[in-house]
Tab-separated table of C-alpha atoms in Angstrom:
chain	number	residue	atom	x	y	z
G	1	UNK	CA	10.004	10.327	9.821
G	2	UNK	CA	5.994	10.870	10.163
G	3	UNK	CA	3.842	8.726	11.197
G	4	UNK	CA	1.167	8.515	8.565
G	5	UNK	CA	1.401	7.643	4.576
G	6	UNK	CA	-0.953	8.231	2.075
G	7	UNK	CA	-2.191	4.565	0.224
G	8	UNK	CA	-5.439	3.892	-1.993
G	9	UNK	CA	-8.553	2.897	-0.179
G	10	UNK	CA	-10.283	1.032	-3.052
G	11	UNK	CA	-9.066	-0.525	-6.392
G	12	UNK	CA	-9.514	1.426	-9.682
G	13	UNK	CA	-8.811	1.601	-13.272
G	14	UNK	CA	-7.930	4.648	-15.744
G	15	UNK	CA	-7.727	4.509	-19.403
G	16	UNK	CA	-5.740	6.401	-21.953
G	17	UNK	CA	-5.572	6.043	-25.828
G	18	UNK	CA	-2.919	7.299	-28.277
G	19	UNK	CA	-2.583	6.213	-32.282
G	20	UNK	CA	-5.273	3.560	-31.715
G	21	UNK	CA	-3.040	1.751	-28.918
G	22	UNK	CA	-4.971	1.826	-25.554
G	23	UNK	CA	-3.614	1.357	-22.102
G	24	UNK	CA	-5.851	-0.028	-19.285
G	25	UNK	CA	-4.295	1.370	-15.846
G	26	UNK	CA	-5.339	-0.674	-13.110
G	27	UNK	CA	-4.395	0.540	-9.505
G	28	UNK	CA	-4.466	-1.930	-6.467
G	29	UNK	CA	-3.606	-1.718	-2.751
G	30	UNK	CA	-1.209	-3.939	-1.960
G	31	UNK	CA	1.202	-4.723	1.340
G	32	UNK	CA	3.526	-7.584	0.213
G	33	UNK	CA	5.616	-8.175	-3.042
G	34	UNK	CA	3.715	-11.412	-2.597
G	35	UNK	CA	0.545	-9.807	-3.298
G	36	UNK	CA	2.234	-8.026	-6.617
G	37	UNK	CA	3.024	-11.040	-8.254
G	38	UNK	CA	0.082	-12.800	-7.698
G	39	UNK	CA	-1.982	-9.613	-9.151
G	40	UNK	CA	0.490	-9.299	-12.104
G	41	UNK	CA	0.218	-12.937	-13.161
G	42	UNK	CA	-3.229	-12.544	-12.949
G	43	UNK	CA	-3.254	-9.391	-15.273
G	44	UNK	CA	-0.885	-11.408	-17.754
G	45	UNK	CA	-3.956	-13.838	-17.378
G	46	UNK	CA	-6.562	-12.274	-18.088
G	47	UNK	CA	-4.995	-9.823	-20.847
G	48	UNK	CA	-2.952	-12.830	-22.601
G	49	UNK	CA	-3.483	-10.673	-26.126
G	50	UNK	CA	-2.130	-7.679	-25.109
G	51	UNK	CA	1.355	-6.452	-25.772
G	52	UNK	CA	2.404	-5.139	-23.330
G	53	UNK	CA	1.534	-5.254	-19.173
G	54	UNK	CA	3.829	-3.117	-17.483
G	55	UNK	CA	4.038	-2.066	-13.871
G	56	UNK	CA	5.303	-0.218	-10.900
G	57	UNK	CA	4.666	-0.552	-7.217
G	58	UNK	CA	5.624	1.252	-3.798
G	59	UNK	CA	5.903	-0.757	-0.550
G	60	UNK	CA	6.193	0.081	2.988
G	61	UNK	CA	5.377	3.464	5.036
G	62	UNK	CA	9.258	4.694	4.922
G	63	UNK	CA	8.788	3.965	0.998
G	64	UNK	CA	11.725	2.403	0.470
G	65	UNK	CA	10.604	-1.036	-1.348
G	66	UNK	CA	9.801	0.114	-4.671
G	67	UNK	CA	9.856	-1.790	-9.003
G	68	UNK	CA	8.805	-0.590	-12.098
G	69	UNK	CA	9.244	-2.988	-14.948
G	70	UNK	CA	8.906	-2.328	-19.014
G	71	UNK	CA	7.728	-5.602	-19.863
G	72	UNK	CA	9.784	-5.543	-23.402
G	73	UNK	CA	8.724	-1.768	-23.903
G	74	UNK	CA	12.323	0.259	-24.913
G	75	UNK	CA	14.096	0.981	-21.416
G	76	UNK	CA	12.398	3.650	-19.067
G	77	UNK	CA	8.994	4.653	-21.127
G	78	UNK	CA	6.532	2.883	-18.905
G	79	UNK	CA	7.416	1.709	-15.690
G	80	UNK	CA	9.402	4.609	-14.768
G	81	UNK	CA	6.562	7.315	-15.897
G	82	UNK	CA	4.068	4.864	-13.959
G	83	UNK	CA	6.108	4.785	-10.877
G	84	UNK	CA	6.730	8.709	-11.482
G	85	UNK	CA	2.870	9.056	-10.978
G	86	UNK	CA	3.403	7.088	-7.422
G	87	UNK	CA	5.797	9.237	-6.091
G	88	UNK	CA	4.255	12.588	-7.079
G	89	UNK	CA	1.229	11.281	-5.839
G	90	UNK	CA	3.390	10.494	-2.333
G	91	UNK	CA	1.811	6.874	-2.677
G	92	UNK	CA	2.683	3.719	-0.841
G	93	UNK	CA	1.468	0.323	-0.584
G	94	UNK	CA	0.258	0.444	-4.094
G	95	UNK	CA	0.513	-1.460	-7.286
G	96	UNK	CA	-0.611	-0.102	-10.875
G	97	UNK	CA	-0.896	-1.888	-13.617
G	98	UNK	CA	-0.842	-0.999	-17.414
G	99	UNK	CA	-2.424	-3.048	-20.117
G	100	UNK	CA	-1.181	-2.159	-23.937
G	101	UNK	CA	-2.554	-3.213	-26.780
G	102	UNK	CA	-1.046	-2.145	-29.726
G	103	UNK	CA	-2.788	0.281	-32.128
G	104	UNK	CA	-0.195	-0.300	-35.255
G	105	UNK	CA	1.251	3.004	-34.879
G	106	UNK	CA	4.839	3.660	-33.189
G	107	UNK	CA	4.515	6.380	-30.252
G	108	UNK	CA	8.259	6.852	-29.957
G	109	UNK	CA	9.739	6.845	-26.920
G	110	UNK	CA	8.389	10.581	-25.857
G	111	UNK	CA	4.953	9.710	-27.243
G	112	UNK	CA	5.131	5.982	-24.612
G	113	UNK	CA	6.202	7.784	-21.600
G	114	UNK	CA	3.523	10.367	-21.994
G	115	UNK	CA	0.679	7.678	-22.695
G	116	UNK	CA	2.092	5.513	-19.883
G	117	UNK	CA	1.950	8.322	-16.923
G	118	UNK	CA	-1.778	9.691	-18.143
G	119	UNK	CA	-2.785	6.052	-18.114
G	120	UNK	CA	-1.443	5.703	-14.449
G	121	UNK	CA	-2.388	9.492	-13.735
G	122	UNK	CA	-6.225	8.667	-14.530
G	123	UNK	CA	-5.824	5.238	-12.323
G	124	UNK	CA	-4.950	7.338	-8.823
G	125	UNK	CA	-7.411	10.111	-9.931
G	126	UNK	CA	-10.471	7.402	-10.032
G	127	UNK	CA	-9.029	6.147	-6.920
G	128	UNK	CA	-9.827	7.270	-3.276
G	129	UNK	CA	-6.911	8.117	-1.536
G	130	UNK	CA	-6.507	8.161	2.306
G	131	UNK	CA	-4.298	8.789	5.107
G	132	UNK	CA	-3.067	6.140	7.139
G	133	UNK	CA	-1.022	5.731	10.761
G	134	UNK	CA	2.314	3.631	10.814
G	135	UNK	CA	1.138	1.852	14.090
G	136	UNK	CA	3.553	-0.174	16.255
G	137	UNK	CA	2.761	-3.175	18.167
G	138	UNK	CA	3.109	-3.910	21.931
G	139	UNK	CA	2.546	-7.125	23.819
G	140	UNK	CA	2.000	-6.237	27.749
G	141	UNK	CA	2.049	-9.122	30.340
G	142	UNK	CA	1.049	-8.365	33.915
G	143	UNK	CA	-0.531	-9.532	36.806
G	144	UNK	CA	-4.532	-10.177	36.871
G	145	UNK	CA	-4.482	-7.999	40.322
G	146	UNK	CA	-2.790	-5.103	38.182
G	147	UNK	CA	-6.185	-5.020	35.472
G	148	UNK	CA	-7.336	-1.834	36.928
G	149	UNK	CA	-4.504	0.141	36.524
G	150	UNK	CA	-3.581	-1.058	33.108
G	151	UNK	CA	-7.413	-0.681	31.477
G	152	UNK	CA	-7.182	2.473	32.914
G	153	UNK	CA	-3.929	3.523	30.540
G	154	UNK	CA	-5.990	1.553	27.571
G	155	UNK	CA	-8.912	3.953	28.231
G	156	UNK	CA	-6.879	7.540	28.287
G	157	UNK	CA	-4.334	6.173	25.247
G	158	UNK	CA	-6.987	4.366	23.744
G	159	UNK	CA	-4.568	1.786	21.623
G	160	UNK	CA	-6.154	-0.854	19.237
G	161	UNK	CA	-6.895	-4.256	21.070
G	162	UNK	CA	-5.618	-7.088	18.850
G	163	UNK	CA	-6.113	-9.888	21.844
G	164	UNK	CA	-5.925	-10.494	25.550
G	165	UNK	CA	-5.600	-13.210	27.757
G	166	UNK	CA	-6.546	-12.948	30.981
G	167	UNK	CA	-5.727	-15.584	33.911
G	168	UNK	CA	-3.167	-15.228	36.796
G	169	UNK	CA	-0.774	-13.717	34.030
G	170	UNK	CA	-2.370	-11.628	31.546
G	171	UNK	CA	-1.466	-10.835	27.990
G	172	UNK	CA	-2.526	-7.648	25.996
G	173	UNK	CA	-1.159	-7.574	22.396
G	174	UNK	CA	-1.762	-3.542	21.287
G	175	UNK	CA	-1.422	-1.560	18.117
G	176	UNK	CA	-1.269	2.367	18.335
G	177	UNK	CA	0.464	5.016	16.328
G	178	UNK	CA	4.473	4.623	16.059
G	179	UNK	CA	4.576	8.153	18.250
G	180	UNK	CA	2.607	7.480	21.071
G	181	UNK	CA	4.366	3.811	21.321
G	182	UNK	CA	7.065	4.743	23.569
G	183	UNK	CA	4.986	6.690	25.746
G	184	UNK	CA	2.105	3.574	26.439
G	185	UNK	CA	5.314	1.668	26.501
G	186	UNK	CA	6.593	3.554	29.491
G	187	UNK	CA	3.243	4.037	31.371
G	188	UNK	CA	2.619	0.056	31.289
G	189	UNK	CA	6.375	-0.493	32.326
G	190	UNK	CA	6.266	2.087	35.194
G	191	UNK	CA	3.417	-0.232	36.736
G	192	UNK	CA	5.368	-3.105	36.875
């Protein structure tokens, strides 16, 4: 598995009208299903007239936590097409949102999974998109007399520094990327 996944940097919106029913795509970074639920009841909120507010979201670097939901649309016509525009996208940690309101006109199934995916299509196109590490996290405890040596393996590997604690036992907690983990791993350990 790599190391890195591709998320959205900033929130956006998109916008896509068919038969006088228009869908407001909303796109959001998100981390937890927590996070999804409070954004969708927000949505539902905000948009109480609206028909429709249908969704799809992709969690976790591996990509594995993944919804779409209809929201009373017929089976399959939005959420699937909206989570279709994740995956070809290779998105994760996202959440994307579309608002219908209904324009009086039926779009038949074919004509609702089209509008659905260019409404989530033009949300990730107005979006910045951007590479990210899966980093791991290490918590190193040595002896103050040992600082040297250890800020010296910091320096070359150059891992994030999330806290430290120094007294006659000191405490590093580190993040770096998930493949150079082992390897800091073993260069602390082999001082010990």
């Amino acid at each position: 598995m790599s190391d890195e996944y591709r998320t959205i940097a900033t929130d956006s919106e998109g916008y896509y009208t068919e038969k006088r029913s228009k869908f407001l795509a909303f796109a959001h970074h998100v981390e937890t299903a927590e996070q999804v639920k409070d954004i969708i009841a927000r949505y539902r909120k905000k948009y109480y007239d609206a028909r429709h507010v249908c969704y799809a979201y992709m969690l976790g670097a591996a990509r594995t936590d993944f919804r779409a939901n209809d929201d009373g649309e017929p089976s399959s016509t939005a959420g699937k097409p909206i989570l279709g525009q994740i995956n070809s996208n290779e998105l994760t940690d996202i959440l994307i949102v579309v608002v219908r309101y209904y324009g009086g006109v039926n779009l038949g199934t074919s004509g609702l999974i089209v509008a659905y995916r260019e409404a989530a299509a033009d949300a990730i196109a107005h979006a910045t998109i951007e590479t990210r590490q899966v980093e791991e996290e290490i918590v190193f405890t040595f002896s103050y007399p040992q600082m040297n040596d250890v800020m010296r393996i910091i320096k070359d590997m150059q891992p994030r520094i999330l806290s430290q604690t120094f007294d006659n036992t000191c405490e590093l907690r580190l993040l770096i990327r998930q493949s150079e983990a082992d390897q800091l791993r073993q260069r602390l350990n082999a001082l010990l």
